[in-house]
Amino acid sequence: MTSPALPELPVTRLLVWRHGRTAWNAAGRFQGQLDPPLDDVGRAQAGHAAPHLVAAARLAGRSTAVVASDLVRAADTARALTDLLDVPLQLDPRLREHGMGSWEGLTRDEVAGRFPEQYADWLAGGTVRGRGGEETAAVAERVLGALLDLPPVEVAVVVTHGGTSGRLIERLLELGPDHRRVFGPLGNCAWSELARQSGRWRLLRHNSSAGPLPEGLAVPPAERLRADRPAGAPADAGAGPTQDADAV
């Protein structure tokens, strides 16, 4: 199936930033369009990442728009950045996470046990039959619709979710269904940078992060190993919880 032609966006540089951690991320629970808040680690991640994002993308002095999903985990992450930049925050429900139908609120293990065929489809990157929720292509198109409404600024920061960010990046790079998941998922509070060059979108950086949380932030000691995991490490590495369910 061929995707529709990629529309020309009013911006030529995008930062796609995933929200900080929630308790459901830590437990490997599918959030979808349900609305759990950031946990203590997630709030610390957002505050730690925002100045690094400003510096890494050289946002100071540039005309910048910040638009976020209206789900609280993304909106609160975005506010850590808009407070630094002194720019208004735009909330747009079209940036919400991929709707996951009957899976929302369940852990990976619960989905694997109750819906083994659906889970196998999902792990393979294919269409998940019978789950409900949204089709992959529909997620990408609704996000593009939100980006078409951006103001003509030098750079736009799009604060969104694990699944939605992946579908947006794939759509901008014009990757077909056979090339889903070529890129690994964004970690909590990690970002990717894209620019339009010579008529096409180019991925400049992927899964960048601010690195480990510094000492003194409000992170429970038992959580520190998980919070300090390098951005490229598997989400179930070491003593961490079940793999982050919304990141793929």
Short mmCIF file of C-alpha atoms in Angstrom, two decimals:
data_model
loop_
_atom_site.label_atom_id
_atom_site.label_comp_id
_atom_site.label_asym_id
_atom_site.label_seq_id
_atom_site.Cartn_x
_atom_site.Cartn_y
_atom_site.Cartn_z
CA MET A 1 0.00 0.00 0.00
CA THR A 2 1.45 3.38 -1.03
CA SER A 3 1.34 6.23 1.48
CA PRO A 4 -0.18 9.56 0.42
CA ALA A 5 2.23 12.19 -0.84
CA LEU A 6 4.07 13.86 2.01
CA PRO A 7 2.73 17.41 2.47
CA GLU A 8 5.07 20.38 2.75
CA LEU A 9 5.22 21.48 6.38
CA PRO A 10 5.54 25.12 7.48
CA VAL A 11 8.80 24.30 9.30
CA THR A 12 12.03 22.76 8.02
CA ARG A 13 13.50 21.60 11.33
CA LEU A 14 11.81 19.35 13.89
CA LEU A 15 12.76 18.02 17.30
CA VAL A 16 10.62 15.03 18.27
CA TRP A 17 10.80 14.64 22.06
CA ARG A 18 9.28 11.77 23.99
CA HIS A 19 7.74 12.39 27.41
CA GLY A 20 9.41 11.44 30.69
CA ARG A 21 8.77 8.22 32.54
CA THR A 22 5.49 7.22 34.14
CA ALA A 23 4.83 4.47 36.65
CA TRP A 24 3.17 2.56 33.81
CA ASN A 25 6.34 2.80 31.70
CA ALA A 26 8.29 1.40 34.64
CA ALA A 27 5.84 -1.51 34.96
CA GLY A 28 5.75 -2.31 31.23
CA ARG A 29 2.07 -1.34 31.01
CA PHE A 30 0.51 -0.15 27.74
CA GLN A 31 -0.72 3.43 28.15
CA GLY A 32 -2.06 4.22 24.69
CA GLN A 33 -4.47 7.12 25.07
CA LEU A 34 -5.03 6.61 28.79
CA ASP A 35 -3.55 9.37 30.90
CA PRO A 36 -1.19 8.36 33.75
CA PRO A 37 1.06 11.22 34.94
CA LEU A 38 4.83 11.42 35.10
CA ASP A 39 6.33 9.71 38.13
CA ASP A 40 9.15 11.21 40.23
CA VAL A 41 11.74 9.89 37.79
CA GLY A 42 9.83 11.29 34.81
CA ARG A 43 9.58 14.75 36.34
CA ALA A 44 13.29 14.70 37.14
CA GLN A 45 14.05 13.54 33.58
CA ALA A 46 12.06 16.42 32.06
CA GLY A 47 13.76 19.05 34.20
CA HIS A 48 17.18 17.56 33.47
CA ALA A 49 16.64 17.15 29.73
CA ALA A 50 15.13 20.55 28.90
CA PRO A 51 18.32 22.66 29.17
CA HIS A 52 20.30 19.97 27.33
CA LEU A 53 17.74 20.06 24.54
CA VAL A 54 18.03 23.85 24.32
CA ALA A 55 21.81 23.64 24.08
CA ALA A 56 22.02 20.63 21.75
CA ALA A 57 19.56 22.11 19.25
CA ARG A 58 20.81 25.69 19.72
CA LEU A 59 17.28 26.88 20.44
CA ALA A 60 18.25 30.07 22.28
CA GLY A 61 17.59 33.06 20.06
CA ARG A 62 15.76 31.05 17.40
CA SER A 63 12.07 31.35 16.65
CA THR A 64 10.71 28.18 18.22
CA ALA A 65 7.28 26.61 18.58
CA VAL A 66 6.58 23.92 21.17
CA VAL A 67 3.56 21.72 20.56
CA ALA A 68 2.63 18.72 22.70
CA SER A 69 0.10 15.97 23.05
CA ASP A 70 -2.61 17.02 25.48
CA LEU A 71 -2.07 13.88 27.58
CA VAL A 72 -0.64 15.00 30.89
CA ARG A 73 2.64 13.06 30.66
CA ALA A 74 3.56 14.89 27.44
CA ALA A 75 2.15 18.29 28.43
CA ASP A 76 4.05 18.33 31.73
CA THR A 77 7.27 17.30 29.99
CA ALA A 78 6.82 20.11 27.47
CA ARG A 79 6.33 22.71 30.21
CA ALA A 80 9.86 22.07 31.46
CA LEU A 81 11.03 23.39 28.06
CA THR A 82 8.59 26.24 27.53
CA ASP A 83 9.47 27.60 30.98
CA LEU A 84 13.09 27.87 29.83
CA LEU A 85 12.35 29.32 26.39
CA ASP A 86 9.54 31.61 27.56
CA VAL A 87 7.34 30.54 24.65
CA PRO A 88 3.70 29.46 24.77
CA LEU A 89 2.83 25.78 24.86
CA GLN A 90 0.38 24.53 22.25
CA LEU A 91 -1.54 21.36 23.13
CA ASP A 92 -2.94 19.22 20.33
CA PRO A 93 -4.86 15.94 20.80
CA ARG A 94 -3.64 14.82 17.37
CA LEU A 95 -0.24 14.19 18.98
CA ARG A 96 -1.61 11.60 21.41
CA GLU A 97 -0.19 8.10 21.64
CA HIS A 98 -1.23 5.36 19.23
CA GLY A 99 -4.62 4.12 20.41
CA MET A 100 -4.17 0.48 21.45
CA GLY A 101 -7.76 -0.59 21.96
CA SER A 102 -8.22 -3.52 24.33
CA TRP A 103 -4.53 -3.51 25.32
CA GLU A 104 -4.61 -0.18 27.12
CA GLY A 105 -3.94 -0.59 30.83
CA LEU A 106 -2.47 -4.09 30.45
CA THR A 107 1.16 -5.13 30.89
CA ARG A 108 3.13 -6.85 28.17
CA ASP A 109 2.85 -10.15 30.05
CA GLU A 110 -0.93 -9.78 30.39
CA VAL A 111 -1.32 -9.06 26.67
CA ALA A 112 0.92 -12.00 25.75
CA GLY A 113 -1.17 -14.29 27.94
CA ARG A 114 -4.62 -13.09 26.88
CA PHE A 115 -4.01 -12.29 23.22
CA PRO A 116 -1.03 -14.37 22.07
CA GLU A 117 -1.77 -14.05 18.33
CA GLN A 118 -2.19 -10.29 18.57
CA TYR A 119 0.99 -10.02 20.60
CA ALA A 120 2.91 -12.01 17.99
CA ASP A 121 1.62 -9.67 15.26
CA TRP A 122 2.78 -6.67 17.28
CA LEU A 123 6.24 -8.07 17.95
CA ALA A 124 6.61 -8.76 14.23
CA GLY A 125 5.75 -5.15 13.39
CA GLY A 126 2.63 -6.08 11.45
CA THR A 127 -1.05 -5.17 11.69
CA VAL A 128 -2.51 -6.28 15.02
CA ARG A 129 -5.76 -8.04 14.14
CA GLY A 130 -8.70 -7.75 16.51
CA ARG A 131 -7.18 -5.38 19.06
CA GLY A 132 -9.14 -2.29 18.11
CA GLY A 133 -7.56 1.12 18.48
CA GLU A 134 -5.83 2.75 15.52
CA GLU A 135 -4.10 1.62 12.36
CA THR A 136 -0.47 2.64 12.00
CA ALA A 137 -1.04 4.78 8.92
CA ALA A 138 -3.85 6.70 10.62
CA VAL A 139 -1.55 7.66 13.49
CA ALA A 140 1.03 9.12 11.11
CA GLU A 141 -1.57 11.08 9.16
CA ARG A 142 -3.20 12.66 12.21
CA VAL A 143 0.22 13.78 13.48
CA LEU A 144 1.03 15.30 10.09
CA GLY A 145 -2.25 17.19 10.31
CA ALA A 146 -1.10 18.74 13.59
CA LEU A 147 2.26 19.70 12.11
CA LEU A 148 0.60 21.38 9.12
CA ASP A 149 -0.97 23.82 11.60
CA LEU A 150 2.37 24.90 13.08
CA PRO A 151 3.47 28.52 12.67
CA PRO A 152 6.35 29.20 10.22
CA VAL A 153 9.20 29.18 12.75
CA GLU A 154 12.84 28.12 12.50
CA VAL A 155 12.36 25.00 14.61
CA ALA A 156 9.40 23.16 16.14
CA VAL A 157 9.63 20.89 19.16
CA VAL A 158 7.00 18.14 19.05
CA VAL A 159 6.47 16.53 22.47
CA THR A 160 4.75 13.21 22.01
CA HIS A 161 4.86 9.49 22.79
CA GLY A 162 6.87 6.34 22.07
CA GLY A 163 4.68 4.81 19.39
CA THR A 164 3.56 8.10 17.86
CA SER A 165 7.11 9.42 17.56
CA GLY A 166 8.15 6.28 15.69
CA ARG A 167 5.28 6.50 13.23
CA LEU A 168 5.98 10.21 12.62
CA ILE A 169 9.68 9.67 11.94
CA GLU A 170 8.95 6.78 9.59
CA ARG A 171 6.39 8.88 7.70
CA LEU A 172 8.70 11.88 7.32
CA LEU A 173 11.45 9.61 6.01
CA GLU A 174 8.89 7.98 3.67
CA LEU A 175 9.55 4.49 4.95
CA GLY A 176 6.97 1.92 3.86
CA PRO A 177 5.34 -0.77 6.02
CA ASP A 178 8.19 -3.20 5.29
CA HIS A 179 10.62 -0.80 6.94
CA ARG A 180 8.82 -0.16 10.21
CA ARG A 181 11.12 -0.26 13.22
CA VAL A 182 14.28 0.33 11.20
CA PHE A 183 15.06 2.80 13.96
CA GLY A 184 14.96 1.87 17.63
CA PRO A 185 12.37 3.55 19.85
CA LEU A 186 12.93 6.77 21.73
CA GLY A 187 13.68 6.33 25.42
CA ASN A 188 11.82 8.38 27.98
CA CYS A 189 12.80 12.05 27.56
CA ALA A 190 15.01 11.28 24.55
CA TRP A 191 14.65 13.16 21.27
CA SER A 192 15.34 12.99 17.54
CA GLU A 193 16.20 15.87 15.22
CA LEU A 194 15.07 16.05 11.59
CA ALA A 195 15.60 18.69 8.90
CA ARG A 196 14.23 19.16 5.43
CA GLN A 197 17.13 19.32 2.98
CA SER A 198 17.09 19.16 -0.82
CA GLY A 199 13.37 18.46 -0.83
CA ARG A 200 13.41 15.53 1.61
CA TRP A 201 13.43 15.03 5.35
CA ARG A 202 16.72 13.83 6.81
CA LEU A 203 17.27 12.30 10.26
CA LEU A 204 20.18 14.20 11.83
CA ARG A 205 20.14 12.67 15.32
CA HIS A 206 18.16 9.87 16.90
CA ASN A 207 17.45 8.91 20.50
CA SER A 208 19.65 11.68 21.90
CA SER A 209 19.41 12.18 25.65
CA ALA A 210 20.70 14.33 28.47
CA GLY A 211 22.45 11.33 30.00
CA PRO A 212 22.16 10.05 33.57
CA LEU A 213 20.24 12.03 36.14
CA PRO A 214 22.70 13.94 38.35
CA GLU A 215 22.97 13.24 42.05
CA GLY A 216 20.54 15.18 44.20
CA LEU A 217 17.47 14.92 41.99
CA ALA A 218 14.40 13.39 43.60
CA VAL A 219 14.88 9.84 42.37
CA PRO A 220 14.33 6.99 44.84
CA PRO A 221 17.59 5.01 45.26
CA ALA A 222 15.94 1.78 44.10
CA GLU A 223 14.97 3.51 40.85
CA ARG A 224 18.34 5.09 40.08
CA LEU A 225 19.72 2.19 38.04
CA ARG A 226 16.71 2.30 35.72
CA ALA A 227 16.74 6.10 35.42
CA ASP A 228 20.46 6.14 34.63
CA ARG A 229 20.27 3.50 31.89
CA PRO A 230 22.00 4.78 28.70
CA ALA A 231 19.60 5.90 25.98
CA GLY A 232 20.53 3.06 23.65
CA ALA A 233 20.27 0.27 26.21
CA PRO A 234 17.34 -2.19 26.11
CA ALA A 235 14.50 -1.08 28.36
CA ASP A 236 14.57 -4.40 30.21
CA ALA A 237 18.34 -4.39 30.80
CA GLY A 238 19.80 -5.26 34.18
CA ALA A 239 17.51 -5.19 37.17
CA GLY A 240 14.92 -2.99 35.47
CA PRO A 241 11.21 -3.76 35.07
CA THR A 242 9.38 -5.42 32.20
CA GLN A 243 10.26 -3.71 28.92
CA ASP A 244 8.62 -0.32 28.31
CA ALA A 245 5.44 -1.24 26.49
CA ASP A 246 4.73 1.99 24.60
CA ALA A 247 8.19 2.53 23.11
CA VAL A 248 7.95 0.22 20.09
#
